[in-house]
Short mmCIF file of C-alpha atoms in Angstrom, two decimals:
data_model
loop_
_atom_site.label_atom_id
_atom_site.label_comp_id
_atom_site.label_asym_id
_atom_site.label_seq_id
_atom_site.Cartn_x
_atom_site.Cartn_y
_atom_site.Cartn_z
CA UNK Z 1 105.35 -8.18 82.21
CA UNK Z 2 105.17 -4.29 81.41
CA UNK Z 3 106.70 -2.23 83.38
CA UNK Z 4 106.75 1.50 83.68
CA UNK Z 5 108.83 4.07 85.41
CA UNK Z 6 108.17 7.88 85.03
CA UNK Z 7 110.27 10.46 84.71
CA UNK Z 8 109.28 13.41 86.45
CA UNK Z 9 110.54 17.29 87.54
CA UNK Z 10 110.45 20.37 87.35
CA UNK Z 11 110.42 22.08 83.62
CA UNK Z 12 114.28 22.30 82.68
CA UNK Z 13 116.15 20.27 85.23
CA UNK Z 14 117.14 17.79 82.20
CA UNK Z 15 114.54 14.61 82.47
CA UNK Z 16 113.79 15.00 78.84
CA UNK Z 17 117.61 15.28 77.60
CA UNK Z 18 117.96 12.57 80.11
CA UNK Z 19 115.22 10.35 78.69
CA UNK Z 20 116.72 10.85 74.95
CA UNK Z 21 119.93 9.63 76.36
CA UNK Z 22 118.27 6.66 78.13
CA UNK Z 23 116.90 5.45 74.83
CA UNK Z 24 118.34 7.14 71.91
CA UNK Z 25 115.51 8.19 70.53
CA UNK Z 26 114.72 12.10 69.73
CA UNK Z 27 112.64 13.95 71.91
CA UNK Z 28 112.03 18.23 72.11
CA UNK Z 29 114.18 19.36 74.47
CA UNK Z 30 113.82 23.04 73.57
CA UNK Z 31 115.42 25.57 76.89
CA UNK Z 32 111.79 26.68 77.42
CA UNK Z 33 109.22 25.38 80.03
CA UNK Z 34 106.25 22.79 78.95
CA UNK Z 35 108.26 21.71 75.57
CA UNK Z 36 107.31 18.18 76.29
CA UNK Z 37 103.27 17.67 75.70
CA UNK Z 38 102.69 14.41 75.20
CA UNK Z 39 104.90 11.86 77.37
CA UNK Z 40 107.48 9.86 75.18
CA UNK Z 41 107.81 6.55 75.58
CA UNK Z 42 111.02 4.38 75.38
CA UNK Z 43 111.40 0.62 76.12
CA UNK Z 44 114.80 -0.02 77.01
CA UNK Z 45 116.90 -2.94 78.16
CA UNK Z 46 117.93 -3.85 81.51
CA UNK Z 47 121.82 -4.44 81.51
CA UNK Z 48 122.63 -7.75 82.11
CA UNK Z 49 126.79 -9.31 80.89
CA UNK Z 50 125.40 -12.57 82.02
CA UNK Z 51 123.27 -12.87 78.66
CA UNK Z 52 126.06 -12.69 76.41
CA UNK Z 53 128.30 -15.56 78.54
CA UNK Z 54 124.77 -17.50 78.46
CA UNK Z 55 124.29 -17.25 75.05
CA UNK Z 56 128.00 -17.90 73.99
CA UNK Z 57 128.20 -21.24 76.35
CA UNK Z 58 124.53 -22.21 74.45
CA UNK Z 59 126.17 -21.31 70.91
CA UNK Z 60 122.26 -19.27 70.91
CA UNK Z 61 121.19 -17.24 67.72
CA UNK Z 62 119.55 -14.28 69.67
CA UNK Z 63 119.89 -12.55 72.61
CA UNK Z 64 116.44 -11.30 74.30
CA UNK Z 65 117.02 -8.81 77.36
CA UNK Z 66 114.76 -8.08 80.16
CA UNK Z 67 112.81 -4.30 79.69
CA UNK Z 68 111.44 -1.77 81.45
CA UNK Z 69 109.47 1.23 79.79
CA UNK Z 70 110.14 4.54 80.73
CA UNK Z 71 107.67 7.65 80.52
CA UNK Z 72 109.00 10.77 79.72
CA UNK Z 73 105.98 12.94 81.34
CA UNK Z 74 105.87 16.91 81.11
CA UNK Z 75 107.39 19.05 83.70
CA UNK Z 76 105.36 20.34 86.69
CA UNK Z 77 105.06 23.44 88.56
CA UNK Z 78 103.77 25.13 92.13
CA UNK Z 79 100.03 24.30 91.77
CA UNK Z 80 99.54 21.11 89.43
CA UNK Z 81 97.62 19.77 91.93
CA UNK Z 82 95.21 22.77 91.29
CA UNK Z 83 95.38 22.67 87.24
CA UNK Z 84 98.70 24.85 86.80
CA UNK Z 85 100.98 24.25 84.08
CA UNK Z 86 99.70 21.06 82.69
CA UNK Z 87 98.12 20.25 85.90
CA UNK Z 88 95.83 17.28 85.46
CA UNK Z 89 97.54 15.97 82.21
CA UNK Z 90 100.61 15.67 83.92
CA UNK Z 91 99.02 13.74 86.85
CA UNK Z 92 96.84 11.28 84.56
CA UNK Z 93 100.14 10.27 82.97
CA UNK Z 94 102.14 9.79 85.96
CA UNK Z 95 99.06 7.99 87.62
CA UNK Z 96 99.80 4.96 84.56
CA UNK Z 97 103.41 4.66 85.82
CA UNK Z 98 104.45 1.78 88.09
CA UNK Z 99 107.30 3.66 90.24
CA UNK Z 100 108.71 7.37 89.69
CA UNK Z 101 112.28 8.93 88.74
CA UNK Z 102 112.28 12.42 89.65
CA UNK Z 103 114.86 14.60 88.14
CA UNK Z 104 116.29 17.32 90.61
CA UNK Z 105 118.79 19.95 88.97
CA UNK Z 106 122.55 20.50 91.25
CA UNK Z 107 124.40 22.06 88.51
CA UNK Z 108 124.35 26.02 87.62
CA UNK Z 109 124.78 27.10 84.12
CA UNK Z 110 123.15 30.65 83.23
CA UNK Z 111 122.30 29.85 79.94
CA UNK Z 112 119.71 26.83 81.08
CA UNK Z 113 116.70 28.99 82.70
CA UNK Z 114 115.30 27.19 85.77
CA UNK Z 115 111.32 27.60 86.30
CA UNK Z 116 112.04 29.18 90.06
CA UNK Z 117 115.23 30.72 88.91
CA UNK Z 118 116.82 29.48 91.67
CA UNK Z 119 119.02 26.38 92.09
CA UNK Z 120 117.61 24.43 95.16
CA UNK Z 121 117.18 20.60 94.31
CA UNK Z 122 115.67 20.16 98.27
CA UNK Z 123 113.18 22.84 97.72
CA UNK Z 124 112.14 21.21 93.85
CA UNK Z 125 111.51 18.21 95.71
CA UNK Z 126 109.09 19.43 98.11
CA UNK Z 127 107.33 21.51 95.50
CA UNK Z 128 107.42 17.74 93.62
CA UNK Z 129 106.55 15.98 96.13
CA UNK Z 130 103.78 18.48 97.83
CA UNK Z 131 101.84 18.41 94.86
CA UNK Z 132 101.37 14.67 94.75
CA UNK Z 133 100.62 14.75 98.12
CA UNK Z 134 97.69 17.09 97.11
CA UNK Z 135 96.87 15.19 94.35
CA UNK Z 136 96.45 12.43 96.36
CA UNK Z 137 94.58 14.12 99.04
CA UNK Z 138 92.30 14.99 96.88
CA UNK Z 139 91.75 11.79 95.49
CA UNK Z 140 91.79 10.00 99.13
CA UNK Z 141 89.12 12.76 100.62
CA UNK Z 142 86.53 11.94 97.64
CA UNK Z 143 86.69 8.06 98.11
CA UNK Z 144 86.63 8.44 101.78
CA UNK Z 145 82.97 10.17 101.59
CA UNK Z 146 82.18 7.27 99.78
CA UNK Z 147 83.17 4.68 101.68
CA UNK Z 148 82.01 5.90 104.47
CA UNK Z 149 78.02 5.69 103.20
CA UNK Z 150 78.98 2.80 101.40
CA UNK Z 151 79.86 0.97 105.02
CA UNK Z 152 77.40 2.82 107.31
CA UNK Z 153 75.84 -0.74 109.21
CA UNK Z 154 77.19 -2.97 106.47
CA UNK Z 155 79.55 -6.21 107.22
CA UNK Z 156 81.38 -5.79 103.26
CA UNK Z 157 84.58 -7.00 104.33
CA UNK Z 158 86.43 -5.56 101.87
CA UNK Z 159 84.46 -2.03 101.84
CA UNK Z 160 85.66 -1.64 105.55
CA UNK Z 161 89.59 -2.84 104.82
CA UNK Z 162 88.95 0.12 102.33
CA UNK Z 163 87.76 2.79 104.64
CA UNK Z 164 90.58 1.68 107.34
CA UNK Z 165 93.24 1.88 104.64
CA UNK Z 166 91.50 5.39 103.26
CA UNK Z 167 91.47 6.83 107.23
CA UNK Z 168 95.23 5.99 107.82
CA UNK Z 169 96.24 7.31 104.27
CA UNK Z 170 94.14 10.08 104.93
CA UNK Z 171 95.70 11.19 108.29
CA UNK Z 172 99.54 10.84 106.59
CA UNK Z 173 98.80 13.15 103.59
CA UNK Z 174 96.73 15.39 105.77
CA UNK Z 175 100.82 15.60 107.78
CA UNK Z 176 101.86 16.33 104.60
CA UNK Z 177 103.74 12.98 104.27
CA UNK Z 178 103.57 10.46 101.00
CA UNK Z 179 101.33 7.85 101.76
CA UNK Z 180 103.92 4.88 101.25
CA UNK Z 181 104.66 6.00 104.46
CA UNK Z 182 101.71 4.42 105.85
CA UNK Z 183 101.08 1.00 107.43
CA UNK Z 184 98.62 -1.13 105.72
CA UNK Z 185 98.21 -4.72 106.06
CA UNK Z 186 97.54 -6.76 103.27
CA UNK Z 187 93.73 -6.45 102.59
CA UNK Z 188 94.07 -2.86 103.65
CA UNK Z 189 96.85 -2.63 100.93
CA UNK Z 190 94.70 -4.72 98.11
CA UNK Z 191 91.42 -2.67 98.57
CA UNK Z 192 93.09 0.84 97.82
CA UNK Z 193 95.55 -0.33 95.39
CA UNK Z 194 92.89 0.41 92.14
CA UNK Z 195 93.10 4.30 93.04
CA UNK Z 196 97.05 4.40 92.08
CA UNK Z 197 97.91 6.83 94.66
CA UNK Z 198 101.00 9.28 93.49
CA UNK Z 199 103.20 9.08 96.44
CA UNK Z 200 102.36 5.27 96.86
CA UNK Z 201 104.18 4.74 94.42
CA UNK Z 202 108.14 3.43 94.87
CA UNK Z 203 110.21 6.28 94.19
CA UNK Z 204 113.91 7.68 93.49
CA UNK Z 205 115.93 10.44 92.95
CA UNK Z 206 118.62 11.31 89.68
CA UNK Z 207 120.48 14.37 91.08
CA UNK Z 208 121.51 15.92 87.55
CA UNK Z 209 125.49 17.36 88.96
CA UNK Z 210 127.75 19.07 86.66
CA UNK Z 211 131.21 16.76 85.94
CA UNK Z 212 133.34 18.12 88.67
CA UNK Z 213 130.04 17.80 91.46
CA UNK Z 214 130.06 13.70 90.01
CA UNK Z 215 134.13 13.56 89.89
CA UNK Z 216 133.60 14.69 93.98
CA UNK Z 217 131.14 12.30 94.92
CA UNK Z 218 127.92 15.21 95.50
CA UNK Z 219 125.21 13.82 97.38
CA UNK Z 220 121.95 15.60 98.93
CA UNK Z 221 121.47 16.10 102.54
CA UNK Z 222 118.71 14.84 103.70
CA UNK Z 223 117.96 12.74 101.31
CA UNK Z 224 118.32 8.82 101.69
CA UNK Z 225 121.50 8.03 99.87
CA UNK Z 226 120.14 4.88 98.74
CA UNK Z 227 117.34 6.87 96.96
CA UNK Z 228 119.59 9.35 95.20
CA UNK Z 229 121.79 8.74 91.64
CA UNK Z 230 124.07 11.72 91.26
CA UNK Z 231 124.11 11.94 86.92
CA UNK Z 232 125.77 14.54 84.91
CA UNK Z 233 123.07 14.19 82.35
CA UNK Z 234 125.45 16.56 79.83
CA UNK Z 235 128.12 13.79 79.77
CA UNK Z 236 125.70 10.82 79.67
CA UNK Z 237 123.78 12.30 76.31
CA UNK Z 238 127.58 12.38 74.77
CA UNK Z 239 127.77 9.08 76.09
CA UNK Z 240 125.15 8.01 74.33
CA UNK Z 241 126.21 9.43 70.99
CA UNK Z 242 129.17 7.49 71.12
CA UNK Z 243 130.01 4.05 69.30
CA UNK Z 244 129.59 1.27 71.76
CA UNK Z 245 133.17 0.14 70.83
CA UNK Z 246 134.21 3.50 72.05
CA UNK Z 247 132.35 4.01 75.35
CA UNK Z 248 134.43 1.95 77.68
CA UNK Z 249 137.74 4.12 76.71
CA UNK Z 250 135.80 7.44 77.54
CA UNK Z 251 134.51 5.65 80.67
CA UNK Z 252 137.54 4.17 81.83
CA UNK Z 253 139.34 8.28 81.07
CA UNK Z 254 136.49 9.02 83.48
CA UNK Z 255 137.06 6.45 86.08
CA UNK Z 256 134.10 5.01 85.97
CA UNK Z 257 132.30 1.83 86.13
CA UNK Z 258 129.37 2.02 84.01
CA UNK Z 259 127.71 4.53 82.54
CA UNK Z 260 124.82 6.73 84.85
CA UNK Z 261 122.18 5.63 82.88
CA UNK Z 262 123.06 2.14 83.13
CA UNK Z 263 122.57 2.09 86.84
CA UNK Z 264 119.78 4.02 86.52
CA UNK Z 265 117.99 1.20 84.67
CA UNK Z 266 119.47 -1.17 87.16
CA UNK Z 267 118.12 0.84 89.89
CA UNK Z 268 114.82 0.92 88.86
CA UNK Z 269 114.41 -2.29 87.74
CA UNK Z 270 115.46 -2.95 91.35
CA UNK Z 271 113.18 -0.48 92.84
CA UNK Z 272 110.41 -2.35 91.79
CA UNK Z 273 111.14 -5.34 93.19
CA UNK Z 274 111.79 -7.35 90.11
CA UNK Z 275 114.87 -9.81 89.44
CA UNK Z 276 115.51 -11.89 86.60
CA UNK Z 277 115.73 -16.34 85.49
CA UNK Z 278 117.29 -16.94 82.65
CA UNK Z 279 116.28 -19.61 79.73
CA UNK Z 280 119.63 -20.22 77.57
CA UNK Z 281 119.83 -23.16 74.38
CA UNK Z 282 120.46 -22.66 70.50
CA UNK Z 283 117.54 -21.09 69.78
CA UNK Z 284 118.06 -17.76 72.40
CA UNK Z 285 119.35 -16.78 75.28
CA UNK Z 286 116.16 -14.85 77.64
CA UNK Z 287 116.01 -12.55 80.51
CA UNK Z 288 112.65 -12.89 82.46
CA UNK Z 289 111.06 -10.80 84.48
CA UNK Z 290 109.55 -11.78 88.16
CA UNK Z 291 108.62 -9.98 91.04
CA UNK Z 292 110.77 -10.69 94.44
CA UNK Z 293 109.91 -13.57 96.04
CA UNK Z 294 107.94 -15.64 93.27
CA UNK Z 295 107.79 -19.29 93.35
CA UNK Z 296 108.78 -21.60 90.57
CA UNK Z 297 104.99 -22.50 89.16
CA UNK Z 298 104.86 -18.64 88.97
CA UNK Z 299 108.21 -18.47 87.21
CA UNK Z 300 107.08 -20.67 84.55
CA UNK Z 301 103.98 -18.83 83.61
CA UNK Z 302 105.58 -15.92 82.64
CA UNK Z 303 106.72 -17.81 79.99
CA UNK Z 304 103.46 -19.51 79.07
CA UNK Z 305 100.26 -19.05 81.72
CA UNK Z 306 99.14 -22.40 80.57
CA UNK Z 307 102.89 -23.63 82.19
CA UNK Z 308 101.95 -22.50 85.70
CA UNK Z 309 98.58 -24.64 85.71
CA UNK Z 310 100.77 -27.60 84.57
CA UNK Z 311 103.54 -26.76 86.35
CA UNK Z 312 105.66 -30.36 87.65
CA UNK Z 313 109.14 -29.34 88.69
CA UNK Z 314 112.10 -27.17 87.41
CA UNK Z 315 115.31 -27.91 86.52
CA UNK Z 316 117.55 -25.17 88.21
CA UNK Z 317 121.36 -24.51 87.17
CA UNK Z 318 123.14 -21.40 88.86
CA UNK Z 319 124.23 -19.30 85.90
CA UNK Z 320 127.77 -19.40 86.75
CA UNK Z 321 127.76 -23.10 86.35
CA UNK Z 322 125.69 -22.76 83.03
CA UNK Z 323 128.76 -20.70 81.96
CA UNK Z 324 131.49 -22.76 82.97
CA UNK Z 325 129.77 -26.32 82.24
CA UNK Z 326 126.79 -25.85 79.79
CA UNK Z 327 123.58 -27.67 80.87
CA UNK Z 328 124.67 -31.52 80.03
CA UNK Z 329 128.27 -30.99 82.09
CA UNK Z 330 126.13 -29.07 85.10
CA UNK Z 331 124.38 -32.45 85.27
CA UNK Z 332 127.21 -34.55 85.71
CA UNK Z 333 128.99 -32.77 87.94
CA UNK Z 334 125.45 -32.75 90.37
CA UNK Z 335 125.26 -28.87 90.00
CA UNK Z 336 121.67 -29.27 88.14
CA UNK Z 337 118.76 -29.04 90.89
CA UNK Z 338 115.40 -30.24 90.36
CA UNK Z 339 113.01 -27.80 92.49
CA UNK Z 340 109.43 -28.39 93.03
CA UNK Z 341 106.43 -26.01 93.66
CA UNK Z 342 107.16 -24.27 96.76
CA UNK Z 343 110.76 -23.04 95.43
CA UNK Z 344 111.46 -19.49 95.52
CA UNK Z 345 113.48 -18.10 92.50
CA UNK Z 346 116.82 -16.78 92.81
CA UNK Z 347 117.94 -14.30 90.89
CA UNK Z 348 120.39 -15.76 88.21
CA UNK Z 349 118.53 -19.25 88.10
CA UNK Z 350 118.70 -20.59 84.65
CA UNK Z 351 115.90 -22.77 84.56
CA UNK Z 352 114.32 -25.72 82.37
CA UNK Z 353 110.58 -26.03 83.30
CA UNK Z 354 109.01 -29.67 83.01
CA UNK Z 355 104.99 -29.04 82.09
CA UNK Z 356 102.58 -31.46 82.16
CA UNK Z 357 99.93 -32.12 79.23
#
């Protein structure tokens, strides 16, 4: 399953030194606006300790975590929507994106120029946000002359879920509002889905703080807290320069948990409604990826498609009883389930499918 999140916001607000640190890998992060062209690309794994108790109960040669790609894309300005900056460049790559991380800048530092020269992270995200709303309108008003001919005294069932979903959408971004915030109903939701509307999109904020704002707990008013990761990007690139052997000491100095970027990846693995099964014997221990909600048929062909078509029953084992008893001591002790085709994963379910011929 390939999954992308993009990074987006304003030029100089950090995303880019952000997405080096996410990733390790080298990107421009010159102090001047537009430095980053072409978006970057990172795959990166989705934290997970229970792989490494998996895989040291199964005695397994390999370790294979769950991923999720992130886009680095170029910063915008005032007027993308129009062709400013890097206008439509910046919206065709963001358009490829699954769900959206936009960067906002809290910290002040003289030397680090900011596009509006101002430091306002509310007003960056309503210039942000505004110009996928225009984007969008844009995109919405064009179809919606279409499907308006298209469904003049036809009976195309799905042409007029199209033009009902295209109407409502319409009337939200005309308020100036995201259209996630509209109600659609499931064929209203299916038929518009191909246009990959901007503000559709799930989305979430990384408020980049200085180390005393993230020592003090800074949030944003107005601004769902839920929706909001306060990360001193600064500290998180030396972070990520460090030896692994050495990162718990300088996080544990810090009094800190994890590391930002580490619930970042969390976060937006969660944001798109994804949750992991697990596969453990000698051979590897394997995170896999499945939306909310999927059943066990479903499950299995992510694995193999030819497993879901086959599919007879899974054996289920919570992973905390993989760890403590191993597969052959969970079935003694009546802690291995055997789930048909109507069961709906848990996350954590380590799970031997049984496929027919």
């Amino acid at each position: 399953m390939s999954l992308k999140v993009g990074i987006v916001g304003l030029p100089n607000v950090g995303k880019s030194t952000m997405f080096k640190a996410i990733t390790k890998k080298q990107v421009d992060c010159a102090n001047y606006p537009f430095c980053t062209i072409e978006p970057n690309v990172g795959v990166v794994a989705v934290p997970d300790p229970r792989l490494e108790q998996l895989a040291k109960r199964s005695n397994s040669a390999k370790v294979v975590p769950a991923t999720v790609e992130f886009v680095d894309i170029a910063g915008l300005v005032a007027g993308a929507s129009k062709g400013e900056g890097l206008g439509n460049k910046f919206l065709s790559h963001i358009r490829e994106v699954d769900a959206i991380v936009e960067v906002v800048r809290a910290f002040d530092n003289k030397d680090i120029v900011h596009v509006s020269n101002r430091i306002d992270p509310l007003a960056d995200i309503e210039i942000i946000n505004l110009e996928l709303v225009y984007a969008d309108l844009a995109t919405v008003e064009k179809r919606l002359d279409s499907a308006r001919k298209q469904t003049k005294g036809g009976t195309d069932r799905q042409l007029k879920a199209a033009l009902s979903a295209l109407e409502k959408i319409n009337a939200t971004l005309t308020a100036g509002k995201p259209a996630r915030e509209t109600q659609l109903d499931e064929e209203e939701d299916l038929a518009i889905k191909e246009l990959q509307l901007l503000t559709r999109k799930p989305l979430m904020y990384v408020v980049n703080v200085d180390e005393a704002q993230l020592k003090a707990g800074f949030r944003l008013d107005g601004v769902p807290h839920e929706l909001q990761i306060p990360l001193c990007v600064k500290l998180e690139e030396e972070l990520a320069s460090l030896p692994e052997s050495e990162v718990k000491d300088y996080l544990d100095a810090l009094g800190l948990q994890q590391t930002g970027l580490n619930t970042l990846i969390q976060r937006a693995y969660e944001l798109l409604g994804l949750m992991t099964f697990l596969t453990s014997g000698e051979m590897e221990t394997k995170a896999w990826t499945i939306r909310r909600g999927a059943k066990a048929p479903q499950a299995a062909g992510v694995i193999h498609t030819d497993f879901e078509k086959n599919f007879i029953r899974a054996e289920i084992i919570d992973w905390k009883d993989f760890v403590e008893l191993g597969e052959s001591g969970a079935r003694e002790k009546g802690k291995l389930r055997v789930e048909g085709k109507d069961y709906v994963m848990r996350d954590g379910d380590v799970c031997h499918f049984r496929i027919g011929a």
